[in-house]
Short mmCIF file of C-alpha atoms in Angstrom, two decimals:
data_model
loop_
_atom_site.label_atom_id
_atom_site.label_comp_id
_atom_site.label_asym_id
_atom_site.label_seq_id
_atom_site.Cartn_x
_atom_site.Cartn_y
_atom_site.Cartn_z
CA UNK F 1 -157.92 -90.40 -24.37
CA UNK F 2 -155.84 -92.18 -21.69
CA UNK F 3 -156.57 -96.62 -22.17
CA UNK F 4 -158.15 -97.29 -18.69
CA UNK F 5 -156.54 -99.03 -16.28
CA UNK F 6 -157.28 -102.25 -13.99
CA UNK F 7 -157.18 -102.50 -10.03
CA UNK F 8 -154.85 -104.81 -8.88
CA UNK F 9 -157.10 -106.57 -6.80
CA UNK F 10 -160.40 -107.18 -9.32
CA UNK F 11 -163.86 -109.72 -9.39
CA UNK F 12 -165.16 -110.68 -12.37
CA UNK F 13 -169.44 -112.57 -11.78
CA UNK F 14 -170.21 -115.02 -13.65
CA UNK F 15 -173.93 -116.30 -13.61
CA UNK F 16 -174.66 -119.76 -14.48
CA UNK F 17 -171.28 -121.49 -12.89
CA UNK F 18 -172.54 -123.89 -10.26
CA UNK F 19 -173.62 -126.99 -13.08
CA UNK F 20 -170.84 -129.96 -12.04
CA UNK F 21 -169.87 -130.32 -15.52
CA UNK F 22 -171.39 -126.55 -16.73
CA UNK F 23 -168.73 -123.91 -18.26
CA UNK F 24 -169.43 -121.97 -16.03
CA UNK F 25 -167.89 -123.70 -13.02
CA UNK F 26 -165.03 -124.82 -15.02
CA UNK F 27 -164.64 -121.16 -15.62
CA UNK F 28 -164.18 -119.72 -12.00
CA UNK F 29 -161.79 -122.41 -12.08
CA UNK F 30 -159.81 -121.07 -15.00
CA UNK F 31 -160.34 -117.63 -13.99
CA UNK F 32 -159.23 -117.88 -10.46
CA UNK F 33 -155.97 -119.47 -11.39
CA UNK F 34 -155.62 -116.06 -13.64
CA UNK F 35 -155.66 -113.90 -10.93
CA UNK F 36 -159.90 -113.20 -10.86
CA UNK F 37 -161.81 -113.22 -7.84
CA UNK F 38 -164.95 -114.50 -8.38
CA UNK F 39 -168.04 -114.04 -7.41
CA UNK F 40 -170.70 -117.79 -8.44
CA UNK F 41 -174.23 -115.89 -9.06
CA UNK F 42 -176.47 -119.40 -9.90
CA UNK F 43 -180.70 -120.53 -9.72
CA UNK F 44 -179.65 -122.52 -6.60
CA UNK F 45 -177.75 -120.20 -3.82
CA UNK F 46 -176.44 -123.05 -1.69
CA UNK F 47 -174.77 -124.26 -4.95
CA UNK F 48 -173.33 -121.35 -6.13
CA UNK F 49 -172.01 -120.93 -2.23
CA UNK F 50 -170.40 -124.30 -2.47
CA UNK F 51 -168.73 -123.54 -5.50
CA UNK F 52 -167.22 -120.71 -4.74
CA UNK F 53 -165.34 -121.59 -1.57
CA UNK F 54 -164.12 -124.35 -3.43
CA UNK F 55 -162.32 -121.67 -5.72
CA UNK F 56 -161.08 -119.85 -2.55
CA UNK F 57 -159.95 -123.04 -0.97
CA UNK F 58 -158.20 -124.86 -4.65
CA UNK F 59 -156.74 -120.82 -5.84
CA UNK F 60 -156.57 -118.56 -2.51
CA UNK F 61 -158.95 -115.71 -4.54
CA UNK F 62 -161.53 -113.68 -2.73
CA UNK F 63 -165.00 -115.50 -3.92
CA UNK F 64 -168.09 -115.77 -3.59
CA UNK F 65 -172.08 -117.38 -3.86
CA UNK F 66 -175.47 -115.76 -4.05
CA UNK F 67 -178.61 -117.23 -5.44
CA UNK F 68 -181.33 -115.85 -8.06
CA UNK F 69 -183.49 -116.12 -11.14
CA UNK F 70 -181.63 -114.26 -13.92
CA UNK F 71 -184.93 -114.00 -15.35
CA UNK F 72 -185.95 -112.17 -12.29
CA UNK F 73 -184.52 -108.61 -12.18
CA UNK F 74 -184.94 -108.43 -8.33
CA UNK F 75 -183.10 -111.20 -7.80
CA UNK F 76 -180.80 -110.27 -9.88
CA UNK F 77 -179.63 -106.95 -8.42
CA UNK F 78 -180.53 -108.34 -4.65
CA UNK F 79 -177.71 -110.87 -5.82
CA UNK F 80 -175.87 -108.97 -7.10
CA UNK F 81 -175.56 -106.75 -4.15
CA UNK F 82 -174.82 -109.77 -2.04
CA UNK F 83 -171.51 -110.35 -3.80
CA UNK F 84 -170.28 -106.67 -4.63
CA UNK F 85 -169.86 -106.02 -0.58
CA UNK F 86 -168.47 -109.37 -0.55
CA UNK F 87 -165.52 -108.91 -3.10
CA UNK F 88 -162.87 -106.33 -4.63
CA UNK F 89 -164.18 -104.16 -6.63
CA UNK F 90 -166.53 -105.68 -10.33
CA UNK F 91 -165.11 -105.40 -13.40
CA UNK F 92 -166.19 -107.76 -15.34
CA UNK F 93 -168.97 -110.12 -15.77
CA UNK F 94 -169.60 -112.84 -17.74
CA UNK F 95 -172.66 -113.36 -18.67
CA UNK F 96 -172.92 -118.10 -19.18
CA UNK F 97 -176.56 -119.19 -17.09
CA UNK F 98 -178.91 -120.03 -20.44
CA UNK F 99 -180.91 -123.25 -20.58
CA UNK F 100 -181.82 -125.04 -24.12
CA UNK F 101 -184.80 -126.09 -26.31
CA UNK F 102 -184.83 -128.88 -28.80
CA UNK F 103 -188.37 -128.17 -29.24
CA UNK F 104 -189.84 -128.41 -32.63
CA UNK F 105 -190.49 -124.61 -33.80
CA UNK F 106 -194.39 -125.78 -34.33
CA UNK F 107 -194.48 -127.73 -31.09
CA UNK F 108 -193.35 -124.06 -29.67
CA UNK F 109 -195.77 -123.35 -26.33
CA UNK F 110 -196.20 -119.31 -24.86
CA UNK F 111 -194.62 -120.93 -22.19
CA UNK F 112 -191.73 -122.49 -23.33
CA UNK F 113 -191.03 -119.68 -25.84
CA UNK F 114 -190.78 -116.76 -22.67
CA UNK F 115 -188.94 -120.17 -20.26
CA UNK F 116 -185.59 -119.59 -23.40
CA UNK F 117 -185.86 -116.01 -24.22
CA UNK F 118 -186.34 -114.71 -20.44
CA UNK F 119 -183.33 -117.22 -19.33
CA UNK F 120 -180.85 -116.64 -22.60
CA UNK F 121 -181.67 -112.69 -23.42
CA UNK F 122 -183.25 -111.26 -20.48
CA UNK F 123 -181.36 -112.68 -17.89
CA UNK F 124 -178.85 -111.63 -19.70
CA UNK F 125 -179.81 -108.33 -20.10
CA UNK F 126 -180.09 -107.46 -16.09
CA UNK F 127 -177.51 -108.67 -15.25
CA UNK F 128 -174.73 -106.99 -17.40
CA UNK F 129 -177.71 -103.22 -16.22
CA UNK F 130 -176.94 -104.02 -13.00
CA UNK F 131 -173.03 -104.71 -14.14
CA UNK F 132 -172.17 -102.06 -15.67
CA UNK F 133 -173.87 -99.44 -13.63
CA UNK F 134 -170.93 -100.39 -11.07
CA UNK F 135 -168.36 -100.21 -14.02
CA UNK F 136 -169.18 -97.18 -15.25
CA UNK F 137 -168.51 -95.23 -11.48
CA UNK F 138 -164.43 -96.79 -12.26
CA UNK F 139 -164.68 -95.86 -15.31
CA UNK F 140 -163.54 -99.00 -16.39
CA UNK F 141 -165.33 -102.79 -17.23
CA UNK F 142 -164.96 -106.00 -19.71
CA UNK F 143 -168.80 -107.76 -20.60
CA UNK F 144 -168.67 -110.96 -22.52
CA UNK F 145 -172.35 -112.92 -22.57
CA UNK F 146 -172.54 -116.29 -24.50
CA UNK F 147 -173.84 -116.70 -27.79
CA UNK F 148 -174.28 -119.34 -29.48
CA UNK F 149 -173.40 -121.25 -33.00
CA UNK F 150 -176.48 -121.89 -33.46
CA UNK F 151 -177.53 -118.47 -33.86
CA UNK F 152 -175.62 -117.46 -36.81
CA UNK F 153 -176.65 -120.17 -38.27
CA UNK F 154 -180.45 -121.10 -37.89
CA UNK F 155 -179.68 -123.56 -35.58
CA UNK F 156 -178.58 -127.07 -36.57
CA UNK F 157 -177.25 -128.24 -33.25
CA UNK F 158 -179.50 -130.01 -30.53
CA UNK F 159 -181.39 -126.87 -29.79
CA UNK F 160 -183.97 -125.80 -32.30
CA UNK F 161 -185.24 -122.25 -32.71
CA UNK F 162 -186.16 -120.30 -29.93
CA UNK F 163 -182.55 -120.95 -28.94
CA UNK F 164 -181.76 -119.46 -31.52
CA UNK F 165 -183.51 -116.54 -31.35
CA UNK F 166 -181.68 -115.62 -28.29
CA UNK F 167 -178.83 -116.61 -28.67
CA UNK F 168 -178.77 -114.23 -32.03
CA UNK F 169 -180.50 -111.27 -29.71
CA UNK F 170 -177.65 -111.90 -27.28
CA UNK F 171 -175.06 -110.58 -30.12
CA UNK F 172 -177.62 -107.58 -31.03
CA UNK F 173 -177.15 -106.74 -27.48
CA UNK F 174 -173.57 -106.45 -27.59
CA UNK F 175 -172.95 -104.59 -30.63
CA UNK F 176 -175.50 -102.07 -29.51
CA UNK F 177 -173.87 -101.87 -26.24
CA UNK F 178 -170.58 -101.56 -27.26
CA UNK F 179 -171.08 -98.41 -29.17
CA UNK F 180 -173.17 -96.85 -26.24
CA UNK F 181 -170.50 -97.83 -23.60
CA UNK F 182 -167.12 -97.51 -25.31
CA UNK F 183 -166.61 -94.34 -24.56
CA UNK F 184 -167.60 -95.54 -20.71
CA UNK F 185 -164.32 -96.92 -20.54
CA UNK F 186 -165.94 -100.37 -21.22
CA UNK F 187 -165.79 -103.46 -23.82
CA UNK F 188 -168.95 -105.84 -24.17
CA UNK F 189 -167.98 -108.52 -26.38
CA UNK F 190 -170.10 -112.49 -26.64
CA UNK F 191 -168.95 -115.76 -27.06
CA UNK F 192 -170.09 -118.58 -30.42
CA UNK F 193 -169.58 -121.89 -28.55
CA UNK F 194 -170.31 -124.73 -30.75
CA UNK F 195 -171.44 -128.20 -30.03
CA UNK F 196 -169.47 -128.53 -26.53
CA UNK F 197 -168.55 -131.63 -23.68
CA UNK F 198 -170.99 -130.15 -21.79
CA UNK F 199 -174.85 -131.44 -20.44
CA UNK F 200 -176.73 -129.08 -22.00
CA UNK F 201 -177.45 -131.08 -24.34
CA UNK F 202 -179.13 -133.80 -23.17
CA UNK F 203 -177.00 -134.71 -20.55
CA UNK F 204 -174.21 -136.54 -21.00
CA UNK F 205 -172.43 -136.62 -24.84
CA UNK F 206 -171.42 -140.63 -25.71
CA UNK F 207 -168.44 -141.25 -28.15
CA UNK F 208 -170.42 -141.32 -30.48
CA UNK F 209 -172.79 -138.10 -30.62
CA UNK F 210 -169.04 -135.77 -29.99
CA UNK F 211 -167.86 -137.97 -33.59
CA UNK F 212 -171.23 -136.83 -35.45
CA UNK F 213 -171.73 -133.44 -34.31
CA UNK F 214 -167.75 -132.95 -34.46
CA UNK F 215 -167.87 -133.65 -38.41
CA UNK F 216 -169.95 -130.64 -39.04
CA UNK F 217 -166.85 -129.12 -37.84
CA UNK F 218 -163.03 -128.75 -39.43
CA UNK F 219 -161.17 -130.04 -36.22
CA UNK F 220 -161.74 -133.48 -34.99
CA UNK F 221 -163.56 -133.32 -32.25
CA UNK F 222 -166.15 -131.20 -30.38
CA UNK F 223 -164.87 -128.20 -27.76
CA UNK F 224 -164.08 -128.66 -23.89
CA UNK F 225 -165.31 -126.06 -21.40
CA UNK F 226 -161.75 -125.67 -21.38
CA UNK F 227 -161.69 -124.02 -24.89
CA UNK F 228 -164.49 -121.32 -23.83
CA UNK F 229 -163.26 -120.02 -20.18
CA UNK F 230 -160.17 -119.38 -22.29
CA UNK F 231 -161.71 -117.54 -25.18
CA UNK F 232 -163.70 -115.15 -22.04
CA UNK F 233 -160.64 -114.66 -19.84
CA UNK F 234 -158.91 -113.21 -22.87
CA UNK F 235 -162.26 -111.53 -23.81
CA UNK F 236 -162.05 -109.57 -20.13
CA UNK F 237 -158.50 -108.89 -19.43
CA UNK F 238 -156.79 -106.30 -19.96
CA UNK F 239 -155.43 -106.93 -22.90
CA UNK F 240 -158.37 -107.18 -24.57
CA UNK F 241 -158.68 -103.63 -24.29
CA UNK F 242 -159.10 -102.31 -27.59
CA UNK F 243 -160.88 -105.50 -28.12
CA UNK F 244 -165.16 -104.40 -28.29
CA UNK F 245 -168.35 -105.13 -30.08
CA UNK F 246 -167.00 -108.88 -31.26
CA UNK F 247 -168.55 -112.54 -31.53
CA UNK F 248 -165.73 -114.79 -31.09
CA UNK F 249 -166.60 -117.62 -31.88
CA UNK F 250 -164.96 -121.07 -30.53
CA UNK F 251 -166.39 -123.67 -32.68
CA UNK F 252 -164.29 -125.58 -34.52
CA UNK F 253 -164.42 -123.81 -38.00
CA UNK F 254 -168.01 -125.22 -37.79
CA UNK F 255 -169.27 -121.26 -38.70
CA UNK F 256 -167.15 -119.20 -40.78
CA UNK F 257 -167.61 -115.49 -41.49
#
């Protein structure tokens, strides 16, 4: 078999990429700098469109935004249809949408359990399913989903058991799907961040909290959105065509395996 060839004009769709200080928004700009056309799929449709306009203006690429709750498959499919109609060929999808959950297990309600699993795991399935339907028609594609060091270490971060469970599911999903889709020219990988300087861990991090989080790793700092964006950029690149079923830890040495 020959190696699948990327089209000259290629697009990536990112979920959960409209938050002002989130990994997704930074990644959208980073990928646009590297020649990707960008689709933004976020719960807030207006924010998605605003970020897309910002990306298009700053980087001269095609960009589009649409609103959807990733936990709702019908909404995801409608939003994806809208984005796909506005963009060149979709080659990659990056599953960034997620919610934290610092709730102790004995305090977890059924509502909290389903909220976190629905967004952090079912949402990955819904978006990926729709994306790969397009990718298999073209014979080339990249899927990247965010897991977490919390899944591999059994928590020990801001979020606890429900979150760790969902993020561990992302790793299993990634490995199994890589086996199924490899023969169709599609690679499937995960990125596992350690502590990152965003607002998802209970608000903007103070210098004291950053220092305490960094103490668990082997590097003297916590991560930045750029660290994650660069890992994603590699995994969706044409150069990463022989990398699949992997979990790339970007965590300052917090978890070594």
